[in-house]
Amino acid sequence: MGNYDIFDILTAIMFITYGIWAIAIFVLFIKANYSPFFALFPWVRLAFLCDIVFGSRLLIFCLFIPFYNLYFVALLTYKTALAFGGSARLGKIAILFPPLITILVAFHPKFKYVGFQEPYFGKADWSKPLLSRIFLFENKKYLKSVS
């Protein structure tokens, strides 16, 4: 008793932090009006977190692209802070300390879900025909009206 080394202490801190972080993700899903049970399964949690932050669950496939996945995870933590009403500074801190900022955003009453910022698909004009949206570079009249 009392014969603990630094490895045991850090392991205990890691498990406690991960447990609180898992509860925080559960609370984030409640704040965003999603079923909190999606937070229990890791890949489903990431897909719905992409939906909360970016507006599309399909962006989870970006995690399978080598080296881009590192950028994507950093962007996901940054945009999570912004989606819940945080500032850009808090988003930058969230890149360095994701579990701590997630816990702060989840349990602080100041942070409410405001929706995703700047959708990844841009400003699409859905009133135009499909081909003019696909071949935007060929439709010069449409390009002049947009700019």
Short mmCIF file of C-alpha atoms in Angstrom, two decimals:
data_model
loop_
_atom_site.label_atom_id
_atom_site.label_comp_id
_atom_site.label_asym_id
_atom_site.label_seq_id
_atom_site.Cartn_x
_atom_site.Cartn_y
_atom_site.Cartn_z
CA MET A 1 0.00 0.00 0.00
CA GLY A 2 1.47 3.33 -1.01
CA ASN A 3 3.96 1.78 -3.43
CA TYR A 4 2.76 3.60 -6.55
CA ASP A 5 5.03 4.82 -9.29
CA ILE A 6 4.35 7.64 -11.73
CA PHE A 7 3.02 5.23 -14.37
CA ASP A 8 0.22 4.04 -12.07
CA ILE A 9 -0.72 7.59 -11.15
CA LEU A 10 -0.78 8.80 -14.77
CA THR A 11 -2.80 5.75 -15.83
CA ALA A 12 -5.37 6.49 -13.13
CA ILE A 13 -5.55 10.16 -14.18
CA MET A 14 -5.98 9.12 -17.82
CA PHE A 15 -8.86 6.75 -17.03
CA ILE A 16 -10.61 9.30 -14.83
CA THR A 17 -10.23 12.00 -17.51
CA TYR A 18 -11.49 9.65 -20.22
CA GLY A 19 -14.52 8.72 -18.09
CA ILE A 20 -15.43 12.35 -17.51
CA TRP A 21 -14.80 13.09 -21.22
CA ALA A 22 -17.18 10.29 -22.25
CA ILE A 23 -19.87 11.77 -20.01
CA ALA A 24 -19.14 15.21 -21.51
CA ILE A 25 -19.68 13.89 -25.05
CA PHE A 26 -22.97 12.42 -23.79
CA VAL A 27 -23.97 15.89 -22.53
CA LEU A 28 -22.88 17.56 -25.81
CA PHE A 29 -25.24 15.29 -27.73
CA ILE A 30 -28.08 16.29 -25.38
CA LYS A 31 -27.25 20.00 -25.91
CA ALA A 32 -27.35 19.52 -29.69
CA ASN A 33 -30.74 17.72 -29.52
CA TYR A 34 -29.35 14.36 -30.66
CA SER A 35 -30.00 11.07 -28.95
CA PRO A 36 -27.30 10.73 -26.30
CA PHE A 37 -27.06 6.99 -26.91
CA PHE A 38 -25.21 7.70 -30.16
CA ALA A 39 -22.33 8.81 -27.95
CA LEU A 40 -21.86 5.29 -26.60
CA PHE A 41 -20.46 3.76 -29.80
CA PRO A 42 -17.13 5.22 -31.00
CA TRP A 43 -17.63 5.33 -34.80
CA VAL A 44 -21.28 6.34 -34.49
CA ARG A 45 -20.22 9.06 -32.04
CA LEU A 46 -17.69 10.42 -34.53
CA ALA A 47 -20.21 10.32 -37.38
CA PHE A 48 -22.81 12.25 -35.41
CA LEU A 49 -20.18 14.64 -34.06
CA CYS A 50 -19.29 15.39 -37.70
CA ASP A 51 -23.00 15.99 -38.29
CA ILE A 52 -23.20 18.35 -35.32
CA VAL A 53 -20.05 20.25 -36.22
CA PHE A 54 -19.93 20.19 -40.05
CA GLY A 55 -23.49 19.27 -41.05
CA SER A 56 -22.66 15.93 -42.70
CA ARG A 57 -22.07 12.47 -41.28
CA LEU A 58 -20.21 11.39 -44.41
CA LEU A 59 -17.20 13.45 -43.44
CA ILE A 60 -16.22 10.66 -41.07
CA PHE A 61 -14.56 9.05 -44.09
CA CYS A 62 -11.95 11.80 -43.98
CA LEU A 63 -10.47 9.91 -41.05
CA PHE A 64 -9.36 7.15 -43.43
CA ILE A 65 -7.15 9.47 -45.50
CA PRO A 66 -3.54 9.27 -44.25
CA PHE A 67 -2.07 12.50 -42.85
CA TYR A 68 -5.27 14.41 -43.64
CA ASN A 69 -6.91 12.70 -40.68
CA LEU A 70 -4.58 14.58 -38.30
CA TYR A 71 -5.74 17.89 -39.76
CA PHE A 72 -9.35 16.70 -39.72
CA VAL A 73 -9.29 15.76 -36.02
CA ALA A 74 -7.77 19.16 -35.17
CA LEU A 75 -10.45 20.86 -37.28
CA LEU A 76 -13.15 18.76 -35.61
CA THR A 77 -12.10 19.85 -32.13
CA TYR A 78 -11.77 23.49 -33.26
CA LYS A 79 -15.21 23.52 -34.89
CA THR A 80 -16.77 21.73 -31.91
CA ALA A 81 -15.86 24.69 -29.71
CA LEU A 82 -17.30 27.08 -32.31
CA ALA A 83 -20.50 25.06 -32.79
CA PHE A 84 -21.30 25.41 -29.11
CA GLY A 85 -20.80 29.17 -28.97
CA GLY A 86 -17.12 29.29 -28.09
CA SER A 87 -14.67 31.83 -29.43
CA ALA A 88 -11.91 31.20 -31.95
CA ARG A 89 -9.38 31.41 -29.11
CA LEU A 90 -11.19 28.62 -27.25
CA GLY A 91 -11.18 26.60 -30.47
CA LYS A 92 -7.42 26.97 -30.78
CA ILE A 93 -6.96 25.87 -27.17
CA ALA A 94 -9.26 22.92 -27.93
CA ILE A 95 -6.78 21.71 -30.54
CA LEU A 96 -4.11 21.43 -27.83
CA PHE A 97 -6.32 20.10 -25.01
CA PRO A 98 -9.38 18.38 -26.57
CA PRO A 99 -10.72 16.49 -23.52
CA LEU A 100 -10.45 19.45 -21.15
CA ILE A 101 -12.15 21.92 -23.47
CA THR A 102 -14.84 19.36 -24.35
CA ILE A 103 -15.56 18.95 -20.64
CA LEU A 104 -15.68 22.74 -20.21
CA VAL A 105 -18.04 23.23 -23.17
CA ALA A 106 -20.29 20.38 -22.04
CA PHE A 107 -20.75 21.37 -18.41
CA HIS A 108 -20.55 25.17 -18.51
CA PRO A 109 -24.02 26.78 -18.77
CA LYS A 110 -22.69 29.60 -21.00
CA PHE A 111 -22.14 27.29 -23.97
CA LYS A 112 -25.27 26.47 -25.98
CA TYR A 113 -25.49 24.74 -29.34
CA VAL A 114 -25.61 27.42 -32.05
CA GLY A 115 -25.16 25.11 -35.03
CA PHE A 116 -22.31 24.48 -37.38
CA GLN A 117 -20.42 27.46 -38.74
CA GLU A 118 -19.62 27.92 -42.43
CA PRO A 119 -20.92 24.67 -43.92
CA TYR A 120 -18.38 22.59 -45.78
CA PHE A 121 -20.49 22.60 -48.97
CA GLY A 122 -20.38 26.37 -49.38
CA LYS A 123 -23.21 28.54 -50.64
CA ALA A 124 -25.02 26.38 -53.16
CA ASP A 125 -27.84 27.92 -55.18
CA TRP A 126 -30.36 25.09 -55.33
CA SER A 127 -32.71 27.04 -57.59
CA LYS A 128 -30.32 26.58 -60.54
CA PRO A 129 -30.43 23.41 -62.66
CA LEU A 130 -28.24 20.51 -61.63
CA LEU A 131 -25.87 20.73 -64.58
CA SER A 132 -25.15 24.39 -63.95
CA ARG A 133 -24.18 23.51 -60.38
CA ILE A 134 -21.95 20.65 -61.49
CA PHE A 135 -20.34 22.44 -64.45
CA LEU A 136 -20.17 25.83 -62.81
CA PHE A 137 -17.11 26.86 -64.80
CA GLU A 138 -19.02 26.57 -68.10
CA ASN A 139 -22.00 28.67 -67.06
CA LYS A 140 -20.61 32.21 -67.38
CA LYS A 141 -23.96 33.95 -66.94
CA TYR A 142 -24.40 32.19 -63.60
CA LEU A 143 -20.84 33.06 -62.58
CA LYS A 144 -21.48 36.76 -63.23
CA SER A 145 -24.65 36.69 -61.13
CA VAL A 146 -22.84 35.07 -58.21
CA SER A 147 -19.92 37.50 -58.09
#
